[in-house]
Every structure is written in structure tokens, then in C-alpha cells.
Coordinates of C-alpha atoms and ligand atoms in Angstrom, one line a residue:
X19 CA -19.7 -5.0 6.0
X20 CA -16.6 -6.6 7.7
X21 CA -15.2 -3.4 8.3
X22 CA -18.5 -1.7 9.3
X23 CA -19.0 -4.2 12.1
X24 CA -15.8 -2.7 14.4
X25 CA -18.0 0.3 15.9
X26 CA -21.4 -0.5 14.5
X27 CA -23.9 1.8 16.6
X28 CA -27.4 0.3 17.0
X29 CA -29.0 2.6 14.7
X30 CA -27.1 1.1 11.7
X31 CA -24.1 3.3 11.1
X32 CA -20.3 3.3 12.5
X33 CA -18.8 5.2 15.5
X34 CA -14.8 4.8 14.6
X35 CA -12.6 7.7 15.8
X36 CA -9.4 8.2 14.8
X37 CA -6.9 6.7 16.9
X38 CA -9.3 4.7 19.1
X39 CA -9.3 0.8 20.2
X40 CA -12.1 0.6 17.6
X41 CA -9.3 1.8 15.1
X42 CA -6.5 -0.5 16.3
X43 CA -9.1 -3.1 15.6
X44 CA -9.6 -1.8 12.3
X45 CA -6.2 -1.6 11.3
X46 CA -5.6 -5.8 12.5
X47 CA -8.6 -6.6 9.9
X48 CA -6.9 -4.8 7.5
X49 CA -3.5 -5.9 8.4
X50 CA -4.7 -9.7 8.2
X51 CA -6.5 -9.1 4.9
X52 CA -3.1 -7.8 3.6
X53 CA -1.1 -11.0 4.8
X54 CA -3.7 -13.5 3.3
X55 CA -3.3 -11.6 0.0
X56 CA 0.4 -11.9 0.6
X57 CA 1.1 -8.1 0.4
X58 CA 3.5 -7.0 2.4
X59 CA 2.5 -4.1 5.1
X60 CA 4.4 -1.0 6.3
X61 CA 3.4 2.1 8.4
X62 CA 5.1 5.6 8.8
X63 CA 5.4 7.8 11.8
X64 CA 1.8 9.1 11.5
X65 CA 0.3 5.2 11.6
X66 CA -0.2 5.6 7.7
X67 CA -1.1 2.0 6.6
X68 CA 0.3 1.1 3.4
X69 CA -0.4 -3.0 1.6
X70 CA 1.7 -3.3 -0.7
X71 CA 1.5 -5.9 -3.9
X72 CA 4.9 -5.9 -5.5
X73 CA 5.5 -4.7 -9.0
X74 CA 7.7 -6.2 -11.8
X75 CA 10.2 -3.1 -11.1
X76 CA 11.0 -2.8 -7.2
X77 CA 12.6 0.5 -8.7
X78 CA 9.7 2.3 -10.0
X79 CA 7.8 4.3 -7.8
X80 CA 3.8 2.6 -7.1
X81 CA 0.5 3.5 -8.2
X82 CA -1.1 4.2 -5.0
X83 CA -5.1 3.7 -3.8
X84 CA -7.1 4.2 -0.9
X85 CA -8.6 6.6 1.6
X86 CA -9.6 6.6 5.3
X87 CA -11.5 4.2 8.0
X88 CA -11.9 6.8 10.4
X89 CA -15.8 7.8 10.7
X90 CA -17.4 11.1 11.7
X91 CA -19.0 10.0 15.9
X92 CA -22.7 9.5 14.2
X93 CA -20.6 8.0 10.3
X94 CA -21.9 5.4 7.8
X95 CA -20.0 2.4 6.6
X96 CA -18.7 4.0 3.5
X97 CA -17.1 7.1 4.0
X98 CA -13.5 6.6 3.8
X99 CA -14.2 2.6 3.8
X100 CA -15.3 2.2 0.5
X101 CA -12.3 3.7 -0.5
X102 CA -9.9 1.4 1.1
X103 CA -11.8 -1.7 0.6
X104 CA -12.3 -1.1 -3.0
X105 CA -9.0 -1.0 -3.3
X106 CA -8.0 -4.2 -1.5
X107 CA -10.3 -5.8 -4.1
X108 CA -9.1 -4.1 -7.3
X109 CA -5.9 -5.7 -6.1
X110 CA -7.3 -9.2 -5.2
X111 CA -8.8 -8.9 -8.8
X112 CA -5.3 -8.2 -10.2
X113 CA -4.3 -11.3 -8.2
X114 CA -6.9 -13.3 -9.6
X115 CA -6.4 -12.4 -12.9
X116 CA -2.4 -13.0 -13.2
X117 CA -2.2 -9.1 -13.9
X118 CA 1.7 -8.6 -13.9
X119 CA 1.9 -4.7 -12.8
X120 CA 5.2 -2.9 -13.9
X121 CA 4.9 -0.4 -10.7
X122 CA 4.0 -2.0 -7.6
X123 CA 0.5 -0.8 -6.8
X124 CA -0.3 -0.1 -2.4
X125 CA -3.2 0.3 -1.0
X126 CA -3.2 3.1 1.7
X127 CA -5.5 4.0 4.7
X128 CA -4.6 7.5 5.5
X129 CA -4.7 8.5 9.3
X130 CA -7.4 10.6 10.8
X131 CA -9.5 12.0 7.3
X132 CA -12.1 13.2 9.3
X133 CA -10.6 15.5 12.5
X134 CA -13.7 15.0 14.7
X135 CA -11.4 13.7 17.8
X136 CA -8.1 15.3 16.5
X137 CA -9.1 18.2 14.4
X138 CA -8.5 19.6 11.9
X139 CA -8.7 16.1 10.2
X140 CA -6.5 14.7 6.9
X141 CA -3.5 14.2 9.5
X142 CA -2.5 11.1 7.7
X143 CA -2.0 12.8 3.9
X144 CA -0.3 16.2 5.7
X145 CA 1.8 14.7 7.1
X146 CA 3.3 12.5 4.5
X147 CA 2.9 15.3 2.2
X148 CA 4.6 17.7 4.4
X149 CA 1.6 20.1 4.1
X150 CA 1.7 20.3 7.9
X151 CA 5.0 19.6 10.1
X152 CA 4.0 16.4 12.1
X153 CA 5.3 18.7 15.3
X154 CA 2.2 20.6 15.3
X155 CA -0.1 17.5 14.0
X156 CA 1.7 15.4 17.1
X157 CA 0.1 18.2 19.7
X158 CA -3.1 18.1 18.8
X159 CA -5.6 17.4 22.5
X160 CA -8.9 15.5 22.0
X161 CA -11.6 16.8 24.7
X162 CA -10.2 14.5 27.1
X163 CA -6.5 16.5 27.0
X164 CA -5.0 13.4 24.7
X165 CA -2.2 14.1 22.8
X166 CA -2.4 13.0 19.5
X167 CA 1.1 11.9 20.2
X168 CA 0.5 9.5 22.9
X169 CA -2.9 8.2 21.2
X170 CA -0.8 7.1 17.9
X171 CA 1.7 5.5 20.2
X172 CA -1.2 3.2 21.3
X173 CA -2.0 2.6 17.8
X174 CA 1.6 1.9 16.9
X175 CA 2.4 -0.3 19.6
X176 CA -0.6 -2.9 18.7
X177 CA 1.7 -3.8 15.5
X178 CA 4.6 -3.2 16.5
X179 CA 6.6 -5.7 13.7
X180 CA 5.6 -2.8 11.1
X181 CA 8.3 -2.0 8.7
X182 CA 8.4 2.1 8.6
X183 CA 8.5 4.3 5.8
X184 CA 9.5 8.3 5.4
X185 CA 7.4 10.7 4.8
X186 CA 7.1 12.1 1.5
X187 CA 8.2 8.6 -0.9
X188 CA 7.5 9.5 -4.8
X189 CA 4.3 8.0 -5.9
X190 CA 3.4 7.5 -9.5
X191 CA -0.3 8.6 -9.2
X192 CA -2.9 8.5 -6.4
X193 CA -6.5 7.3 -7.2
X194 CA -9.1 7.4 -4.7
X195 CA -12.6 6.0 -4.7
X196 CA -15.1 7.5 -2.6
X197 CA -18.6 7.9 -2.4
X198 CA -19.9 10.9 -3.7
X199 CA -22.0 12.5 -0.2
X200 CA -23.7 14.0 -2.6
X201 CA -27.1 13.7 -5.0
X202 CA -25.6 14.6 -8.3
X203 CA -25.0 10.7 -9.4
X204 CA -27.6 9.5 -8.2
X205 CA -30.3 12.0 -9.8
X206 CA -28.5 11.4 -12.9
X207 CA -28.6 7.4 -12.7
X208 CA -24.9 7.0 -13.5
X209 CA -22.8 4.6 -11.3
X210 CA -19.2 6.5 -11.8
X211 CA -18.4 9.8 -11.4
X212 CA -14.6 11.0 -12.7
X213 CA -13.9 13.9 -10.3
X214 CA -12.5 17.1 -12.2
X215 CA -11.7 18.8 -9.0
X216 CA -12.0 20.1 -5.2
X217 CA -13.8 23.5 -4.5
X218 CA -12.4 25.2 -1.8
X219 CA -13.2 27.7 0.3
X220 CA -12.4 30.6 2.4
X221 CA -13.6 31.3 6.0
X222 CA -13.6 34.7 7.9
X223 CA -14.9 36.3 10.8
X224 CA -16.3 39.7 11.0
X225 CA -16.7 42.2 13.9
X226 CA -18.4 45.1 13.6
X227 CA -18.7 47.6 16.3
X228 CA -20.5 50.8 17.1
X229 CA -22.4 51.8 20.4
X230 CA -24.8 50.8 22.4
X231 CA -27.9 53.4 23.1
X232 CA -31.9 53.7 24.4
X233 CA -34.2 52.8 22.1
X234 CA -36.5 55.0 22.5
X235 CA -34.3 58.1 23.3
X236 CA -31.5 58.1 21.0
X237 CA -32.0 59.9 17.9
X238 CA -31.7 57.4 14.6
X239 CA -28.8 60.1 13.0
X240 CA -26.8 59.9 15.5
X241 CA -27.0 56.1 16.1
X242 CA -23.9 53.3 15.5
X243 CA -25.8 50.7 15.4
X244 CA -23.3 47.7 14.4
X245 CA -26.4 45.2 13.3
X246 CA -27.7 47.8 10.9
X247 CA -24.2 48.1 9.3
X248 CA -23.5 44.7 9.9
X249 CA -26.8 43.9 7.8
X250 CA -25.1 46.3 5.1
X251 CA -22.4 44.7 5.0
X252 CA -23.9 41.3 3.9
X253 CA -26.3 42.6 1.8
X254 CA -23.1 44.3 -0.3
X255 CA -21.2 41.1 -0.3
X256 CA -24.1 38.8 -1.4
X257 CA -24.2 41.5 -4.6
X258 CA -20.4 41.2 -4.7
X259 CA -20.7 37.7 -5.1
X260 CA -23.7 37.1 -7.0
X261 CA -22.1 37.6 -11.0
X262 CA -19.8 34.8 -10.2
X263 CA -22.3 32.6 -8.6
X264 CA -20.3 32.1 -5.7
X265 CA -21.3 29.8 -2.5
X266 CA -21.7 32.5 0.0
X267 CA -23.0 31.9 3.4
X268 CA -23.4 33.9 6.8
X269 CA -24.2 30.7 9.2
X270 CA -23.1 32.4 12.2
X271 CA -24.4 35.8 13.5
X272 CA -24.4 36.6 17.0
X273 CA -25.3 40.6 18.4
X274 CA -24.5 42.9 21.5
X275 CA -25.6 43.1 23.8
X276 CA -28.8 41.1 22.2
X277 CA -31.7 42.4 24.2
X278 CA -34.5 44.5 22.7
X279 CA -34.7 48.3 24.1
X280 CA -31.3 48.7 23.8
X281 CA -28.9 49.8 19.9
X282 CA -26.5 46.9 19.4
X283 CA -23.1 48.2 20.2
X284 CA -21.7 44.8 18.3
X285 CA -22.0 42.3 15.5
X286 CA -20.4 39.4 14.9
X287 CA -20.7 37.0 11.9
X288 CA -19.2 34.2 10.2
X289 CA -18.3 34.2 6.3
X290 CA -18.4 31.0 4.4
X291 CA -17.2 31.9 0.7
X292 CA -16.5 28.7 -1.8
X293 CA -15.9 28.3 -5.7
X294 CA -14.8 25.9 -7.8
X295 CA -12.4 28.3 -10.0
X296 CA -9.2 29.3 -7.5
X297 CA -8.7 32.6 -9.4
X298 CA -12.6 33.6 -8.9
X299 CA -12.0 32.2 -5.2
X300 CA -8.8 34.6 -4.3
X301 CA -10.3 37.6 -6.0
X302 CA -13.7 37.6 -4.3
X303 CA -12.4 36.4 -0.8
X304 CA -10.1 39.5 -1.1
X305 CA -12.9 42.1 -1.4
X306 CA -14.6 41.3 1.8
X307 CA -11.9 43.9 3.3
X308 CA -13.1 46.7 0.9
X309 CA -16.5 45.6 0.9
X310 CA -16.4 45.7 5.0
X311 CA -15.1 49.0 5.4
X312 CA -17.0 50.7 2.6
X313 CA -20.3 49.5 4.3
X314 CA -18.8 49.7 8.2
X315 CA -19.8 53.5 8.4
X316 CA -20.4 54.9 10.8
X317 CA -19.3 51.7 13.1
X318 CA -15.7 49.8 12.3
X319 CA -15.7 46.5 11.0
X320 CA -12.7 44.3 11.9
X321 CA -12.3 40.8 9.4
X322 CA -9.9 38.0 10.1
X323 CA -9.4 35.0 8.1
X324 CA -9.7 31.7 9.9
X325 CA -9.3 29.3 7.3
X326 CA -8.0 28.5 3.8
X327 CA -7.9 25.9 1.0
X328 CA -7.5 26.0 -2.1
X329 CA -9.8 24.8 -5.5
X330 CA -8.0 22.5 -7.6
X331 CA -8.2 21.0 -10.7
X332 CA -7.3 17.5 -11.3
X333 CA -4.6 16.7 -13.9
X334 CA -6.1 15.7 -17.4
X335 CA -3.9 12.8 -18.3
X336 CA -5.4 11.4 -14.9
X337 CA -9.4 12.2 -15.7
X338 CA -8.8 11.0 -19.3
X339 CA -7.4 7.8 -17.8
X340 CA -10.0 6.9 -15.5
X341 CA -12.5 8.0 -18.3
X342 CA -10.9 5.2 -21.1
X343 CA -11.6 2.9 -18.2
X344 CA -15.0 3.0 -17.7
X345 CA -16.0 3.2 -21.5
X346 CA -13.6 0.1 -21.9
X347 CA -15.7 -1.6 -19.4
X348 CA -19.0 -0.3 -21.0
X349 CA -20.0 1.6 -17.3
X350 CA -21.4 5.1 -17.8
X351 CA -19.3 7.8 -16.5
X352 CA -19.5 11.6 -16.2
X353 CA -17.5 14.2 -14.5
X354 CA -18.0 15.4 -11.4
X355 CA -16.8 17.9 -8.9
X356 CA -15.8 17.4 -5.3
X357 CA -17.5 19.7 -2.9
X358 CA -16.1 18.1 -0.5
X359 CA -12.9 17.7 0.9
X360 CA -10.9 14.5 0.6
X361 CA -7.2 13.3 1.3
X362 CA -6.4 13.4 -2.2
X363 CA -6.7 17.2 -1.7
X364 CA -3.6 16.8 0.0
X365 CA -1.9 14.2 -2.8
X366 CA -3.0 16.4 -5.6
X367 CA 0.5 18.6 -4.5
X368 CA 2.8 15.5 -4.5
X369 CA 2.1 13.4 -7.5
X370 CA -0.5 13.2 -10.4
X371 CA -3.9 12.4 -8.1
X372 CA -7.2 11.5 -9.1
X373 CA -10.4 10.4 -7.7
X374 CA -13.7 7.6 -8.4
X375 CA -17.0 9.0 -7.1
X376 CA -20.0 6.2 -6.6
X377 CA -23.5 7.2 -5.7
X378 CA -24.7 7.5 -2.4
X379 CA -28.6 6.8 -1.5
X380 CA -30.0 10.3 -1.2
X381 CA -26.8 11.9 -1.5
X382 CA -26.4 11.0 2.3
X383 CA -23.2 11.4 4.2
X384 CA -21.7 11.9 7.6
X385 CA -25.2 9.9 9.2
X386 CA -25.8 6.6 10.1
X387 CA -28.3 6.0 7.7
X388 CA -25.4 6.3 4.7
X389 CA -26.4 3.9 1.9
X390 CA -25.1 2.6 -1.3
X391 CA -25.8 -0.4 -3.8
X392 CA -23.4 -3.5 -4.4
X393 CA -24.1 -2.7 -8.0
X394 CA -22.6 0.6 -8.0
X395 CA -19.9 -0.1 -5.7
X396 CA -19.0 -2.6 -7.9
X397 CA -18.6 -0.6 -11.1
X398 CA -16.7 2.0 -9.7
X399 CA -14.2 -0.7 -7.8
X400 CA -14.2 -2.2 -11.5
X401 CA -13.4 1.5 -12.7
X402 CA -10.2 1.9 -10.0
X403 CA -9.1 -1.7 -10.7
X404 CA -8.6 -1.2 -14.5
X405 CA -7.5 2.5 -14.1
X406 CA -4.8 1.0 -11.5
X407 CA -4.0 -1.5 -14.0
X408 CA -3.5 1.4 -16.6
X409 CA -1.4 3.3 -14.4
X410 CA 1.2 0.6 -13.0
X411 CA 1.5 -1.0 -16.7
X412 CA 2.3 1.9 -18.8
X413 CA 5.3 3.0 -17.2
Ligands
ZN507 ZN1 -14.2 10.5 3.5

């Protein structure tokens, strides 16, 4: 609540962009938090924040937890937050109960998460992951023109006694707790959801063009009329799709010359294709080419892909881990995939990652009126605390 108070908008939620003096304030709560804890802070050359409490083993590489403070413009108090503060408390409960970790365990706040001023978003995680070169991230423009460059200089310069780390340092695992922006928990009255996976999804664009002609004059065989074949098109893809009960959506759909005496000479749509499997994922996103130009006739149909990412599949050993700790602490658990996208998306290709959901009222997200209980907060910081525990004893 703290936290939620740096950008609080009158109708209840939080307004805290990326790189922003709301951020910079933020980062100082954090930072002080940190000191009165007595971990020690560090940042990288993204603004990365990283709280470190020091294992038995300086050598051993730490268990790390956390996710974002950055909020969508019109964000709640818990997307990203929880994350981040349920992780400054699993380690204030390790504190408090004398817990000697082997591996040092760090709480992170990973830059920009949600790419609403700097987009796309999850700067923070590519860039230490090295999933996008920091060249391109630092280039970025807001609307106003600002670099992403020259905002995280700002950002960097408000603690500027930081101790900086590289990119890329090995982590043992990566746990991180997040509210689930979804209904499933909640409808099922269970406080902790261990996250299997991410679906991803695939994103094209689709032009199909013909010719334009008189309604009233031009005979129908002789017609190219790209919204007819355009609705063909669409049509065959939903069947495509359909046996593998694939997301599919067409959200976008815009026609030329869009007036009504006259045969549109273009179509243009959007494809939104998700699944949870990545070999059912590849294989239908690439039959949209076939399907396209088997139902283009007698217009052309151009596709492009615009965007990419891949479903994964948390590791096992990770799941089972956070599992054991919710059954040792008697809080009911089930399994739960992300349809969402999260930093640990990122993670998940540098070291064995996993992630906490907690319920959400109504399954809210990305609105002010974001909700969620003390109660269930509470059990799943519990779950991350002993699962961190776990993680940074057995080495
Ligand atoms: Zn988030």
C-alpha cells in the first residue's frame, strides 16, 4: 500500500511509467527498505534493481525473486508490485526466523515489464538476458521523442552510489509471484496457483487485394472483391484451427475503399493465433501462408508476421518444488497456466525459472479497480518464502 501510494490516481489505482519521477521515487522506497533490512543494493546498466541478502557461500550463484513496479497508465497496485514486495518479505521472514541460506537469495525489480511508455515492454529481463541487445532497447522514443537512453540516465543518476553488475550473472533459479489477471483461481477458491507455463502467440497481418468496381454494374463472375475472399480466408483458418482448439482471433479488419456502392478493391486484417503447446503453435501459425493463398482466388493475399513468442513449459524440478511447499504449509495449490506474459518469460532461457500465481478479484488486471485479499497474498508470499528457502538451502 506503501508502494501503491507513489502514483495513486483518484480513482483508486496507480499511474507509474517506466522511467518516470514517480519511478525514481519508487526505486528510493525500495532502496531504503533494502538498507533497513541490511541487504546490500546493486543496479546494472538497464536500472535493474537487485537487494541482496548474503548467502553462507558468496561463491554460489543466488536464488533470485521479484518482478516489476512499472504499471500500465490506468494500472492497479499489484501488478508487478506484488511480486517485488512479496519478495522483500519472504526475505524479512528469513531474517526473522534466523534462516541461514547456503545461496544468497536477491530480490529483483526488473525495468520497464509493461512497455506502455517504452514499448515493447520486459526491457529490464532482455536485457540482462541478452534476448535483446541493450543498443536497440537504449533507442527506444516515448511519444514525447525521449530516448529510453537519456530517460534511464535520469533514473540512474537519482542513486548514483549503486554498485553495478553485468548483464547476464548465473542465477540458481528465478521465482516470481504475481497475481494471476485472471479468474481461474479465484472461481476455484484456491489461494496459490503453481504456473506450468506461458502460452505464446503469433501475430500477422494480412492484405488482400482485388479491384474496385460499381455495384450495381459489374457482373458478380467477374468481380475481385478482396472482402469476399478476405471473409474466405478467415472462415478457412477458423476450420484450420478449430481441432487443436487454438485461440484465434481477427480483432482488426479494416476495407477499401469502405463506402457502399462501390466492390472493395482491399482488405486488411489482423491475426491473433495463441496455444499453450509450442509444436501445435509453429505448425498452425505456419499454415496461414497456405491457407491465404488457397482461399486469395481470384484476388492476392499478402501475410507478414509482426510478432513472435514462444509457449514454454516450466521446468519440473521447479513446479514440484513450489508444489512440496505449499502442501508443507497446508495451502491448497493447483497448476495453472500463464496467459499472460511475464518477465520470467525472459528468465525461463537463462536459468531454471518458475512462477507463484495469487487470485485477483474478478480476475481484474491492467484497471484501477485491481483487487486482491491480504489472505491470499499472504499464502502465496508464504509459498515463495519457503520455496526460496528450498532453493538457496539445497545447494
Ligand atoms: Zn506484471
Amino acid at each position: 500500500m506503501s508502494l501503491a501510494e507513489i502514483g495513486a490516481t483518484a480513482n483508486g489505482g496507480v499511474c507509474r511509467l517506466a522511467l518516470t519521477d514517480e519511478e525514481i521515487a519508487a526505486r528510493r522506497l525500495l532502496i531504503d527498505w533494502a538498507e533497513a533490512l541490511g541487504l546490500s543494493v546493486f543496479t546494472d546498466d538497464i536500472g535493474n534493481l537487485f537487494f541482496r541478502l548474503a548467502g553462507s557461500d558468496p561463491e554460489a550463484a543466488p536464488v533470485v525473486t521479484g518482478s516489476h513496479i512499472d504499471t500500465q497508465p490506468t494500472g492497479g497496485k499489484f501488478d508487478g508490485a506484488y511480486g517485488v514486495v512479496a519478495g522483500f518479505e519472504a526475505v524479512e521472514a528469513m531474517l526473522d526466523a534466523g534462516a541461514a541460506p547456503t545461496r544468497s537469495v536477491e530480490v529483483v525489480a526488473w525495468v520497464n515489464e509493461e512497455g506502455s511508455r517504452f514499448s515493447p515492454g520486459m526491457m529490464g529481463s532482455e536485457a540482462f538476458t541478452s534476448r535483446r541487445p541493450i543498443a536497440q532497447i537504449l533507442e527506444v522514443t516515448d511519444a514525447d521523442g525521449i530516448t529510453t537512453a537519456a530517460a534511464l540516465e535520469a533514473v540512474l543518476a537519482a542513486s548514483p552510489n549503486l554498485e553495478r553488475r553485468e548483464f547476464g550473472t548465473p542465477i540458481a533459479a528465478f521465482i516470481e509471484a504475481h497475481i494471476e489477471q485472471g479468474p481461474v483461481l479465484e472461481r476455484n477458491g484456491v489461494p496459490v496457483g503453481v504456473v506450468t507455463g506461458i502460452q505464446g502467440s503469433r501475430r500477422f497481418r494480412v492484405e488482400v487485394n482485388g479491384e474496385a468496381g460499381h455495384a450495381g454494374t459489374q457482373p458478380m463472375a467477374e468481380r475481385r472483391d478482396a472482402l469476399l475472399a478476405a471473409l474466405r480466408i478467415v472462415d478457412a483458418l477458423r476450420a484450420t484451427f478449430a481441432p487443436d482448439d487454438a485461440k484465434f482471433t481477427v480483432g482488426l479488419f479494416d476495407v477499401t475503399p469502405n463506402v457502399p456502392s462501390v466492390v472493395p478493391s482491399r482488405a486488411y486484417f489482423s491475426i491473433d493465433l495463441r496455444h499453450p503447446d509450442q509444436a501445435t503453435l509453429a505448425r498452425l501459425g505456419d499454415a496461414i501462408a497456405a491457407v491465404c493463398a488457397d482461399h486469395a482466388a481470384p484476388c492476392a493475399a499478402r501475410i507478414k508476421e509482426i510478432a513472435t513468442s514462444e509457449s514454454l513449459e516450466f521446468p519440473e524440478a521447479i513446479r514440484a518444488t513450489i508444489a512440496a511447499a505449499a502442501d508443507t504449509l497446508d495451502i491448497p495449490a493447483i497448476p495453472i497456466l500463464s496467459l499472460a506474459g511475464h518477465d520470467a518469460r525472459q528468465l525461463h532461457y537463462h536459468c531454471p525459472t518458475g512462477m507463484i500465481f495469487t487470485p485477483c478479484k474478478d480476475g481484474v488486471s491492467h484497471n484501477e479497480a485491481e483487487s486482491a485479499t491480504p489472505a491470499d497474498l499472504a499464502a502465496g508470499t508464504r509459498v515463495l518464502a519457503a520455496t526460496l528457502v528450498k532453493l538457496a538451502t539445497d545447494v
